[in-house]
Coordinates of C-alpha atoms and ligand atoms in Angstrom, one line a residue:
M1 CA -113.2 71.5 46.2
T2 CA -114.3 73.2 43.0
E3 CA -116.7 76.1 43.1
E4 CA -119.8 76.6 41.1
P5 CA -118.7 78.8 38.1
D6 CA -120.8 81.8 39.0
A7 CA -119.9 81.6 42.7
G8 CA -116.3 81.6 41.6
L9 CA -116.9 84.6 39.5
A10 CA -118.6 86.5 42.3
R11 CA -115.9 85.7 44.8
G12 CA -113.2 86.6 42.2
L13 CA -114.8 90.0 41.5
A14 CA -115.1 90.7 45.3
E15 CA -111.4 89.8 45.7
L16 CA -110.4 91.9 42.7
R17 CA -112.3 94.9 44.1
A18 CA -110.5 94.4 47.4
A19 CA -107.1 94.1 45.7
L20 CA -107.3 96.9 43.1
G21 CA -109.9 99.2 44.6
E22 CA -113.6 99.7 43.5
R23 CA -112.7 102.3 40.8
R24 CA -110.3 99.9 39.2
V25 CA -112.9 97.2 38.7
L26 CA -115.6 98.6 36.5
A27 CA -119.0 97.1 36.1
P28 CA -119.8 96.4 32.4
D29 CA -122.5 99.1 32.4
D30 CA -120.2 101.7 33.8
P31 CA -119.8 104.4 31.1
A32 CA -116.1 104.4 31.8
A33 CA -116.0 100.8 30.6
G34 CA -117.4 101.8 27.2
F35 CA -114.0 101.7 25.5
V36 CA -114.1 97.9 25.6
R37 CA -115.9 97.1 22.4
D38 CA -115.1 95.7 19.0
E39 CA -114.0 98.6 16.8
R40 CA -115.4 97.0 13.7
G41 CA -118.7 96.3 15.4
L42 CA -118.7 92.7 14.3
L43 CA -118.8 91.1 17.8
P44 CA -120.9 91.8 20.9
S45 CA -118.8 92.7 24.0
R46 CA -120.2 91.5 27.4
P47 CA -117.4 91.5 30.0
A48 CA -118.0 90.5 33.6
A49 CA -116.0 93.5 34.6
V50 CA -113.2 95.7 33.2
L51 CA -110.0 95.7 35.3
R52 CA -107.8 98.7 35.2
P53 CA -104.5 97.9 37.1
R54 CA -101.8 100.6 37.2
S55 CA -98.7 98.6 37.7
T56 CA -97.2 95.2 36.9
E57 CA -97.7 94.1 40.5
E58 CA -101.4 95.0 40.2
V59 CA -101.7 93.0 37.0
A60 CA -100.0 90.1 38.7
A61 CA -102.4 90.3 41.7
A62 CA -105.4 90.5 39.4
V63 CA -104.3 87.5 37.3
R64 CA -103.6 85.5 40.5
I65 CA -107.1 86.1 41.8
C66 CA -108.6 85.2 38.4
A67 CA -106.5 82.0 38.2
R68 CA -107.7 81.0 41.7
H69 CA -111.3 81.4 40.8
R70 CA -111.0 80.2 37.2
V71 CA -112.1 83.5 35.8
P72 CA -111.1 83.9 32.2
V73 CA -109.0 87.0 31.5
V74 CA -109.0 89.0 28.2
P75 CA -106.1 91.4 27.9
F76 CA -107.0 94.7 26.3
A77 CA -104.8 97.5 25.1
G78 CA -105.8 100.0 22.4
G79 CA -108.7 98.0 21.1
T80 CA -107.7 98.5 17.4
G81 CA -107.2 94.9 16.7
L82 CA -109.0 93.7 13.6
V83 CA -109.8 90.1 14.5
G84 CA -111.8 90.4 17.7
G85 CA -108.9 89.2 19.9
A86 CA -109.6 91.8 22.7
V87 CA -113.3 91.2 22.8
P88 CA -114.7 89.0 25.7
L89 CA -116.6 86.0 24.4
G90 CA -119.8 84.5 25.7
T91 CA -122.3 85.9 28.1
G92 CA -120.4 87.8 30.7
R93 CA -118.1 85.4 32.5
Q94 CA -114.8 86.8 31.1
V95 CA -113.1 89.8 32.7
V96 CA -111.3 92.3 30.5
L97 CA -107.9 93.4 31.8
S98 CA -107.0 96.8 30.3
V99 CA -103.3 97.7 30.4
R100 CA -103.9 101.3 29.6
G101 CA -103.0 102.4 33.1
L102 CA -99.5 101.0 32.6
D103 CA -98.4 104.0 30.5
R104 CA -94.9 105.0 31.5
I105 CA -91.9 105.2 29.3
R106 CA -89.4 103.7 31.7
S107 CA -86.2 104.5 29.9
V108 CA -84.6 105.6 26.7
D109 CA -81.0 104.6 26.2
P110 CA -79.4 106.2 23.2
A111 CA -76.1 104.4 23.7
D112 CA -77.9 101.1 23.6
F113 CA -80.3 102.1 20.8
A114 CA -83.1 100.8 23.1
L115 CA -86.2 102.1 24.9
T116 CA -88.3 100.4 27.6
A117 CA -92.0 101.3 27.8
E118 CA -95.0 99.9 29.5
A119 CA -97.7 98.0 27.7
G120 CA -100.3 100.8 27.8
C121 CA -98.1 103.4 26.0
V122 CA -99.7 104.6 22.8
L123 CA -97.4 103.7 19.9
S124 CA -97.2 107.4 18.7
D125 CA -96.0 108.3 22.3
V126 CA -93.3 105.6 22.1
Q127 CA -92.3 107.0 18.7
G128 CA -92.2 110.5 20.2
A129 CA -90.0 109.4 23.1
A130 CA -87.5 107.9 20.7
E131 CA -87.6 111.0 18.6
A132 CA -86.9 113.3 21.6
A133 CA -83.6 111.3 22.0
G134 CA -82.9 111.8 18.3
L135 CA -83.7 108.2 17.5
Y136 CA -86.4 106.3 15.6
F137 CA -88.9 103.6 16.7
P138 CA -89.8 102.0 13.4
L139 CA -93.2 100.5 14.1
R140 CA -95.5 102.5 11.9
L141 CA -99.2 101.7 11.6
A142 CA -102.2 103.7 10.5
S143 CA -103.6 102.9 14.0
E144 CA -100.5 104.2 15.9
G145 CA -102.4 107.1 17.5
S146 CA -104.6 104.5 19.4
A147 CA -102.8 101.1 19.4
R148 CA -100.6 100.4 22.4
L149 CA -97.3 98.8 22.8
G150 CA -98.7 95.7 24.6
G151 CA -101.3 95.2 21.8
A152 CA -98.6 95.6 19.1
V153 CA -96.4 93.0 20.9
A154 CA -99.3 90.6 21.4
T155 CA -100.3 90.8 17.8
N156 CA -96.7 91.0 16.4
A157 CA -97.9 94.1 14.5
G158 CA -96.3 94.8 11.1
G159 CA -97.1 98.0 9.2
S160 CA -95.5 100.0 6.5
N161 CA -91.8 99.7 7.7
V162 CA -91.5 95.9 7.8
L163 CA -89.5 95.7 4.6
R164 CA -86.6 97.6 6.2
Y165 CA -86.9 97.1 10.0
G166 CA -89.0 93.8 10.3
T167 CA -92.1 93.1 12.3
T168 CA -92.5 93.7 16.1
R169 CA -90.8 90.3 16.5
E170 CA -87.6 91.9 15.2
L171 CA -88.0 95.0 17.2
V172 CA -88.5 93.5 20.7
L173 CA -85.3 92.9 22.7
G174 CA -86.9 92.0 26.0
L175 CA -90.3 91.6 27.7
E176 CA -91.8 91.7 31.1
A177 CA -95.0 89.7 31.4
V178 CA -97.5 88.3 33.9
L179 CA -97.9 84.6 33.4
P180 CA -101.3 82.9 33.6
D181 CA -100.7 81.9 37.2
G182 CA -99.9 85.4 38.2
R183 CA -96.1 85.1 38.4
I184 CA -94.1 88.0 36.9
W185 CA -91.5 87.1 34.2
H186 CA -88.7 89.7 34.3
G187 CA -87.2 89.4 30.8
L188 CA -86.5 93.1 30.1
R189 CA -83.0 92.5 28.6
S190 CA -81.6 94.5 25.7
L191 CA -79.3 91.9 24.4
R192 CA -78.7 91.6 20.6
K193 CA -77.4 88.1 21.0
D194 CA -78.5 85.5 23.5
N195 CA -78.1 81.9 22.7
T196 CA -79.2 80.4 25.9
G197 CA -82.0 78.1 24.8
Y198 CA -85.7 78.7 23.8
D199 CA -86.5 82.3 23.1
L200 CA -89.4 82.9 25.6
K201 CA -90.2 86.4 24.5
Q202 CA -90.9 85.1 21.0
L203 CA -93.5 82.8 22.4
L204 CA -95.4 85.7 23.9
I205 CA -95.0 88.0 20.8
G206 CA -97.9 87.3 18.6
S207 CA -99.7 85.1 21.2
E208 CA -102.7 87.5 21.2
G209 CA -103.1 87.4 25.0
T210 CA -103.4 83.6 25.2
L211 CA -100.1 83.0 27.1
G212 CA -99.9 85.9 29.5
V213 CA -100.2 89.7 29.9
V214 CA -97.3 91.7 28.5
T215 CA -96.7 94.6 30.9
A216 CA -93.6 96.2 29.4
A217 CA -91.2 95.8 26.5
T218 CA -87.7 96.8 25.6
V219 CA -87.6 97.7 21.9
R220 CA -84.8 98.3 19.5
L221 CA -84.4 101.9 18.1
A222 CA -82.7 102.9 14.9
P223 CA -80.9 106.1 13.7
Y224 CA -83.5 108.6 12.7
P225 CA -84.1 108.5 9.0
R226 CA -84.3 112.2 8.4
H227 CA -84.6 112.1 4.7
R228 CA -87.4 110.5 2.7
A229 CA -87.9 110.0 -1.0
V230 CA -91.3 108.9 -2.2
A231 CA -92.7 108.1 -5.7
L232 CA -95.7 106.5 -7.2
L233 CA -95.2 104.2 -10.2
A234 CA -97.9 103.2 -12.6
L235 CA -97.6 99.6 -13.8
P236 CA -98.9 98.3 -17.1
G237 CA -100.1 95.1 -15.3
L238 CA -99.4 92.5 -12.7
A239 CA -96.9 90.7 -14.8
E240 CA -94.4 93.5 -14.2
L241 CA -94.7 93.4 -10.4
T242 CA -92.1 90.8 -9.6
G243 CA -89.5 92.4 -11.8
L244 CA -90.2 95.8 -10.4
L245 CA -89.9 94.6 -6.8
A246 CA -86.5 93.1 -7.6
L247 CA -85.3 96.3 -9.4
A248 CA -86.4 98.4 -6.4
R249 CA -84.4 96.2 -4.1
E250 CA -81.4 96.3 -6.4
V251 CA -81.3 100.1 -6.9
L252 CA -82.3 101.2 -3.4
A253 CA -80.8 98.3 -1.4
D254 CA -81.1 98.8 2.3
R255 CA -82.5 102.3 1.9
L256 CA -85.8 100.9 0.6
S257 CA -88.4 101.2 3.4
A258 CA -91.8 100.6 1.8
L259 CA -93.3 99.0 -1.3
E260 CA -97.1 99.4 -1.4
L261 CA -99.3 98.1 -4.2
F262 CA -102.8 99.1 -5.1
S263 CA -105.0 98.7 -8.2
R264 CA -107.1 100.8 -10.5
T265 CA -110.1 99.7 -8.5
G266 CA -108.5 101.2 -5.5
M267 CA -107.7 104.5 -7.3
E268 CA -111.3 104.8 -8.5
L269 CA -112.6 104.2 -5.0
L270 CA -110.3 106.9 -3.7
V271 CA -111.4 109.4 -6.3
R272 CA -115.1 108.6 -5.9
Q273 CA -115.3 108.2 -2.1
L274 CA -112.6 110.6 -0.8
A275 CA -112.4 113.0 -3.7
A276 CA -108.7 112.1 -4.0
R277 CA -106.7 113.4 -7.0
D278 CA -105.2 110.8 -9.4
P279 CA -101.7 112.0 -9.9
F280 CA -101.5 110.4 -13.4
A281 CA -103.2 111.8 -16.5
D282 CA -104.2 108.3 -17.7
P283 CA -105.7 105.3 -15.9
H284 CA -103.3 102.4 -15.2
P285 CA -104.0 98.9 -14.0
R286 CA -101.7 99.0 -10.9
Y287 CA -99.8 101.4 -8.8
L288 CA -96.7 100.9 -6.6
L289 CA -95.8 103.4 -3.9
V290 CA -92.0 103.3 -3.2
E291 CA -90.4 104.9 -0.3
A292 CA -86.7 105.1 0.5
T293 CA -85.1 106.8 3.6
S294 CA -81.7 107.7 4.8
T295 CA -80.0 109.4 7.7
R296 CA -77.9 111.7 5.5
D297 CA -77.3 112.9 2.0
P298 CA -80.8 113.7 0.7
A299 CA -79.4 114.4 -2.8
A300 CA -77.9 110.9 -3.1
L301 CA -81.2 109.5 -2.0
A302 CA -83.2 111.4 -4.6
A303 CA -80.7 110.4 -7.3
Q304 CA -81.2 106.7 -6.3
L305 CA -84.9 107.0 -6.6
D306 CA -84.7 108.8 -9.9
E307 CA -82.5 105.9 -11.1
L308 CA -85.2 103.5 -10.1
L309 CA -87.9 105.4 -11.9
A310 CA -85.9 105.8 -15.1
G311 CA -84.8 102.2 -15.1
A312 CA -88.4 100.9 -14.5
V313 CA -89.8 103.0 -17.4
E314 CA -86.9 102.1 -19.7
R315 CA -87.4 98.3 -19.0
G316 CA -91.1 98.5 -19.5
L317 CA -91.8 97.6 -15.8
A318 CA -93.6 100.9 -15.3
A319 CA -95.7 102.9 -17.7
D320 CA -95.3 106.2 -15.8
A321 CA -93.9 107.5 -12.5
V322 CA -94.5 110.5 -10.3
P323 CA -91.8 111.4 -7.7
A324 CA -92.8 113.5 -4.7
L325 CA -90.9 116.8 -4.9
D326 CA -91.5 117.8 -1.3
R327 CA -92.9 116.6 2.0
P328 CA -96.6 117.6 1.2
Q329 CA -96.4 115.7 -2.1
A330 CA -94.9 112.7 -0.3
Q331 CA -97.8 112.9 2.2
A332 CA -100.3 113.2 -0.6
L333 CA -99.0 110.0 -2.2
W334 CA -99.1 108.1 1.1
A335 CA -102.6 109.4 1.7
L336 CA -103.7 107.5 -1.4
R337 CA -102.5 104.2 0.0
E338 CA -103.7 104.9 3.6
G339 CA -107.1 106.2 2.4
L340 CA -108.1 102.8 0.9
P341 CA -109.7 101.3 4.1
E342 CA -111.8 104.5 4.6
A343 CA -112.7 104.5 0.9
E344 CA -113.9 100.9 1.2
K345 CA -115.9 101.8 4.3
R346 CA -117.7 104.7 2.5
A347 CA -118.4 102.4 -0.4
G348 CA -120.4 100.1 1.9
G349 CA -117.6 98.0 3.5
A350 CA -115.7 95.0 2.3
V351 CA -114.9 91.4 3.4
K352 CA -111.3 92.0 4.6
H353 CA -108.4 89.6 4.2
D354 CA -104.8 89.9 5.2
V355 CA -103.0 87.2 3.3
G356 CA -99.4 86.6 2.6
V357 CA -97.3 84.6 0.1
A358 CA -93.7 84.5 -1.0
L359 CA -92.7 87.6 -3.0
G360 CA -92.5 85.7 -6.3
S361 CA -96.1 84.5 -5.8
V362 CA -97.8 87.8 -5.1
A363 CA -98.7 88.7 -8.7
D364 CA -100.0 85.2 -9.3
L365 CA -102.1 85.2 -6.2
V366 CA -103.7 88.6 -6.9
A367 CA -104.4 87.6 -10.5
A368 CA -106.0 84.3 -9.5
A369 CA -108.1 85.9 -6.7
E370 CA -109.4 88.5 -9.0
E371 CA -110.2 86.0 -11.8
W372 CA -111.8 83.4 -9.6
I373 CA -113.8 85.7 -7.3
A374 CA -115.2 87.6 -10.3
R375 CA -116.2 84.3 -11.9
D376 CA -117.7 82.6 -8.9
F377 CA -119.2 85.7 -7.2
P378 CA -120.8 88.0 -9.8
G379 CA -121.3 91.6 -8.7
T380 CA -118.4 91.6 -6.3
V381 CA -115.4 93.9 -6.7
V382 CA -111.9 92.9 -5.5
N383 CA -109.7 95.7 -4.1
A384 CA -106.3 94.2 -3.6
F385 CA -103.6 96.3 -2.0
G386 CA -101.0 96.2 0.7
H387 CA -97.4 95.8 1.9
V388 CA -96.4 93.9 -1.2
G389 CA -92.7 94.2 -0.5
D390 CA -93.4 91.8 2.4
G391 CA -95.6 89.5 0.3
N392 CA -98.6 90.8 2.2
V393 CA -101.8 91.7 0.4
H394 CA -105.2 92.7 1.6
V395 CA -107.5 91.0 -0.9
N396 CA -110.7 92.8 0.1
V397 CA -114.0 92.1 -1.6
L398 CA -116.8 94.6 -1.9
G399 CA -120.4 93.6 -2.5
A400 CA -120.1 90.0 -1.2
G401 CA -123.1 90.4 1.2
E402 CA -124.2 87.0 2.4
R403 CA -121.5 85.3 0.3
A404 CA -118.7 86.6 2.6
A405 CA -117.8 83.2 4.1
A406 CA -117.7 81.5 0.7
V407 CA -115.5 84.3 -0.8
S408 CA -113.0 83.9 2.1
A409 CA -113.0 80.1 1.7
L410 CA -112.1 80.5 -2.0
L411 CA -109.4 83.0 -1.3
Y412 CA -107.9 80.9 1.5
R413 CA -107.7 77.8 -0.8
L414 CA -105.8 79.9 -3.3
V415 CA -103.4 81.1 -0.6
A416 CA -102.9 77.5 0.8
D417 CA -102.2 76.3 -2.8
R418 CA -99.3 78.8 -2.8
H419 CA -98.0 77.9 0.7
G420 CA -99.1 81.2 2.1
T421 CA -100.7 82.5 5.3
V422 CA -104.3 83.4 6.0
S423 CA -103.1 86.2 8.3
A424 CA -99.9 88.0 7.5
E425 CA -100.2 90.7 10.2
H426 CA -103.6 91.1 11.9
G427 CA -103.5 87.8 13.8
I428 CA -106.2 85.1 14.2
G429 CA -108.3 86.3 17.2
V430 CA -111.7 84.9 16.9
L431 CA -112.7 86.1 13.4
K432 CA -109.9 84.1 11.6
R433 CA -109.9 81.1 14.0
D434 CA -111.6 78.8 11.6
A435 CA -109.2 79.8 8.8
L436 CA -106.1 78.7 10.6
E437 CA -106.4 75.1 9.3
Y438 CA -106.0 76.3 5.7
T439 CA -102.3 77.0 6.3
R440 CA -101.3 75.4 9.6
G441 CA -101.4 71.6 9.4
P442 CA -102.5 69.1 12.1
L443 CA -99.0 68.8 13.5
E444 CA -98.5 72.5 13.7
R445 CA -101.9 73.0 15.4
E446 CA -101.0 70.3 17.9
L447 CA -97.7 72.0 18.7
L448 CA -99.5 75.3 19.2
R449 CA -101.9 73.6 21.6
T450 CA -99.0 72.0 23.5
V451 CA -97.4 75.4 24.1
K452 CA -100.8 76.8 25.3
R453 CA -101.3 73.9 27.7
A454 CA -97.8 74.2 29.0
L455 CA -98.0 77.9 29.9
D456 CA -101.7 78.1 30.6
P457 CA -102.8 74.7 32.0
L458 CA -106.1 76.2 33.4
G459 CA -106.9 77.8 30.1
I460 CA -107.8 81.1 31.6
M461 CA -105.9 83.5 29.3
N462 CA -108.1 84.7 26.5
P463 CA -109.9 81.4 25.9
G464 CA -111.4 80.9 22.5
K465 CA -108.9 83.1 20.8
L466 CA -106.3 82.0 18.3
L467 CA -106.8 78.2 18.9
P468 CA -110.1 76.6 18.2
Ligands
FAD501 C1 -106.8 101.7 10.9 C2 -106.0 100.5 11.3 C3 -104.8 100.2 10.7 C4 -104.1 99.1 11.1 N1 -102.9 98.8 10.4 C5 -102.2 97.7 10.8 C6 -101.0 97.4 10.1 O1 -100.6 98.1 9.2 N2 -100.3 96.3 10.6 C7 -100.7 95.6 11.6 O2 -100.1 94.6 12.0 N3 -101.9 95.8 12.2 C8 -102.7 96.9 11.9 N4 -103.8 97.2 12.5 C9 -104.3 96.3 13.6 C10 -104.0 96.8 15.0 O3 -103.8 98.2 15.0 C11 -102.7 96.2 15.5 O4 -102.8 94.8 15.5 C12 -102.3 96.7 16.9 O5 -101.1 96.2 17.1 C13 -103.2 96.3 18.0 O6 -102.9 97.0 19.1 P1 -103.9 97.4 20.3 O7 -103.2 98.0 21.4 O8 -105.1 98.1 19.7 O9 -104.4 95.9 20.7 P2 -105.9 95.4 21.1 O10 -106.8 95.5 20.0 O11 -106.3 95.9 22.4 O12 -105.5 93.8 21.3 C14 -105.1 93.0 20.3 C15 -104.8 91.6 20.8 O13 -103.7 91.6 21.7 C16 -104.1 91.2 23.0 N5 -103.5 92.1 23.9 C17 -103.6 93.4 24.0 N6 -102.8 93.9 25.0 C18 -102.1 92.8 25.5 C19 -101.1 92.7 26.5 N7 -100.7 93.8 27.2 N8 -100.6 91.5 26.8 C20 -101.1 90.4 26.1 N9 -102.1 90.5 25.2 C21 -102.5 91.7 24.9 C22 -105.6 91.2 23.0 O14 -106.2 90.3 23.9 C23 -106.0 91.0 21.6 O15 -105.9 89.6 21.4 C24 -104.6 98.3 12.1 C25 -105.8 98.6 12.8 C26 -106.5 99.7 12.4 C27 -107.8 100.0 13.1

């Protein structure tokens, strides 16, 4: 016998209160539930309740009850996601399950270069735990002080170190998760090699809460890169970008950890909105931030970076270059790149995009986007910047107003023409859901739905996210 939907919800909530305790099932108007909202303020958030389990077993009990009463579950971690994935949809029938109470670092194993932590651990705390053991957790995001491990796994977070260490996919060795029927999958292995069939953890990584609740992860650690060399190069134009990226890889090889592009538009925004200091005497069309790191021999590292700067200027790939001579200068150069989202916000906000193409197509995509958007949408300003070493660019557009959807459609067509992706690292959530079809064809979308149906036949895990 099936229940009336709202009777099911009421019964489910009563059972959840009995299983977790009253204080762990917050009513939506409870001030303590206020953290469940869309950071960007683009979506309303009306949960039926906010669940706050403290252990994997409590998560499993809660999901089992929700499955029994067909109550949709929205996993929630740091709430820093940029595509509305952690926001409950509709008018108050979905419960939010916060994993913030699962916040223990379970183990750090230096011999194995591995760390196991629960989903609610703040990323900067995971980094700190690795550092305390003399090791390095390479996931670095501007949101690392608030984003949690579970959210990073669920969104396959990228960040500024992907070039050297890969995305979260490459960093996760094992997972523990609660499946949509409430069973616990114990997959916390720290194997580097395991060829025993489908890689189940990879299905959950980047699934944005649609296939289960990640409760803990074992992640790969690296030797601590104690030495850092940073420089900002000024480019004569976009035409030089591909050559410069190749030269940086050749000279710095596996010490190269970041290549971040921004434009004159970005520099002007920084100067105007954040009173930043332009390190160059003259204006330049583009800037490339380069970072290399090493575990030893800082002099050799600095010499390698100098070789890159000299080579770039000599070959005409850079018009000028500023190396950071000490840590504060390195931080000041990084602050330029990291200040861009805030500068956009202060300038009135932007339509944000997070697209990706093959390395050799980045310059072409940015040039085409700037040209077409200026022509078709007069009065807008394109601020293109991002992790260009990974082919990932944020082609953000200021001043689009009501034309936001049309601007995005034009950009996504340009990306699709170049066999790119409409979301290189932020995910799909609800805000990018309609964009998925630009770069994922009918067969791929059908396969995605097949996976979803196989793992979540009742469709209770974060419905309405990722898949239309
Ligand atoms: C200033 C700023 C800078 C950022 N920079 C980057 C960047 O450089 N690179 C990048 O990739 N992202 C970036 N982001 C986006 C965001 O920080 C990351 O995606 C982050 O990993 C999200 O983690 P969270 O804990 O906040 O997740 P949330 O926002 O809470 O959730 C994100 C998604 O994951 C799901 N989810 C959360 N926890 C779980 C769980 N335990 N199990 C299953 N599903 C779960 C949610 O349902 C939702 O769909 C940035 C965001 C901000 C605000």
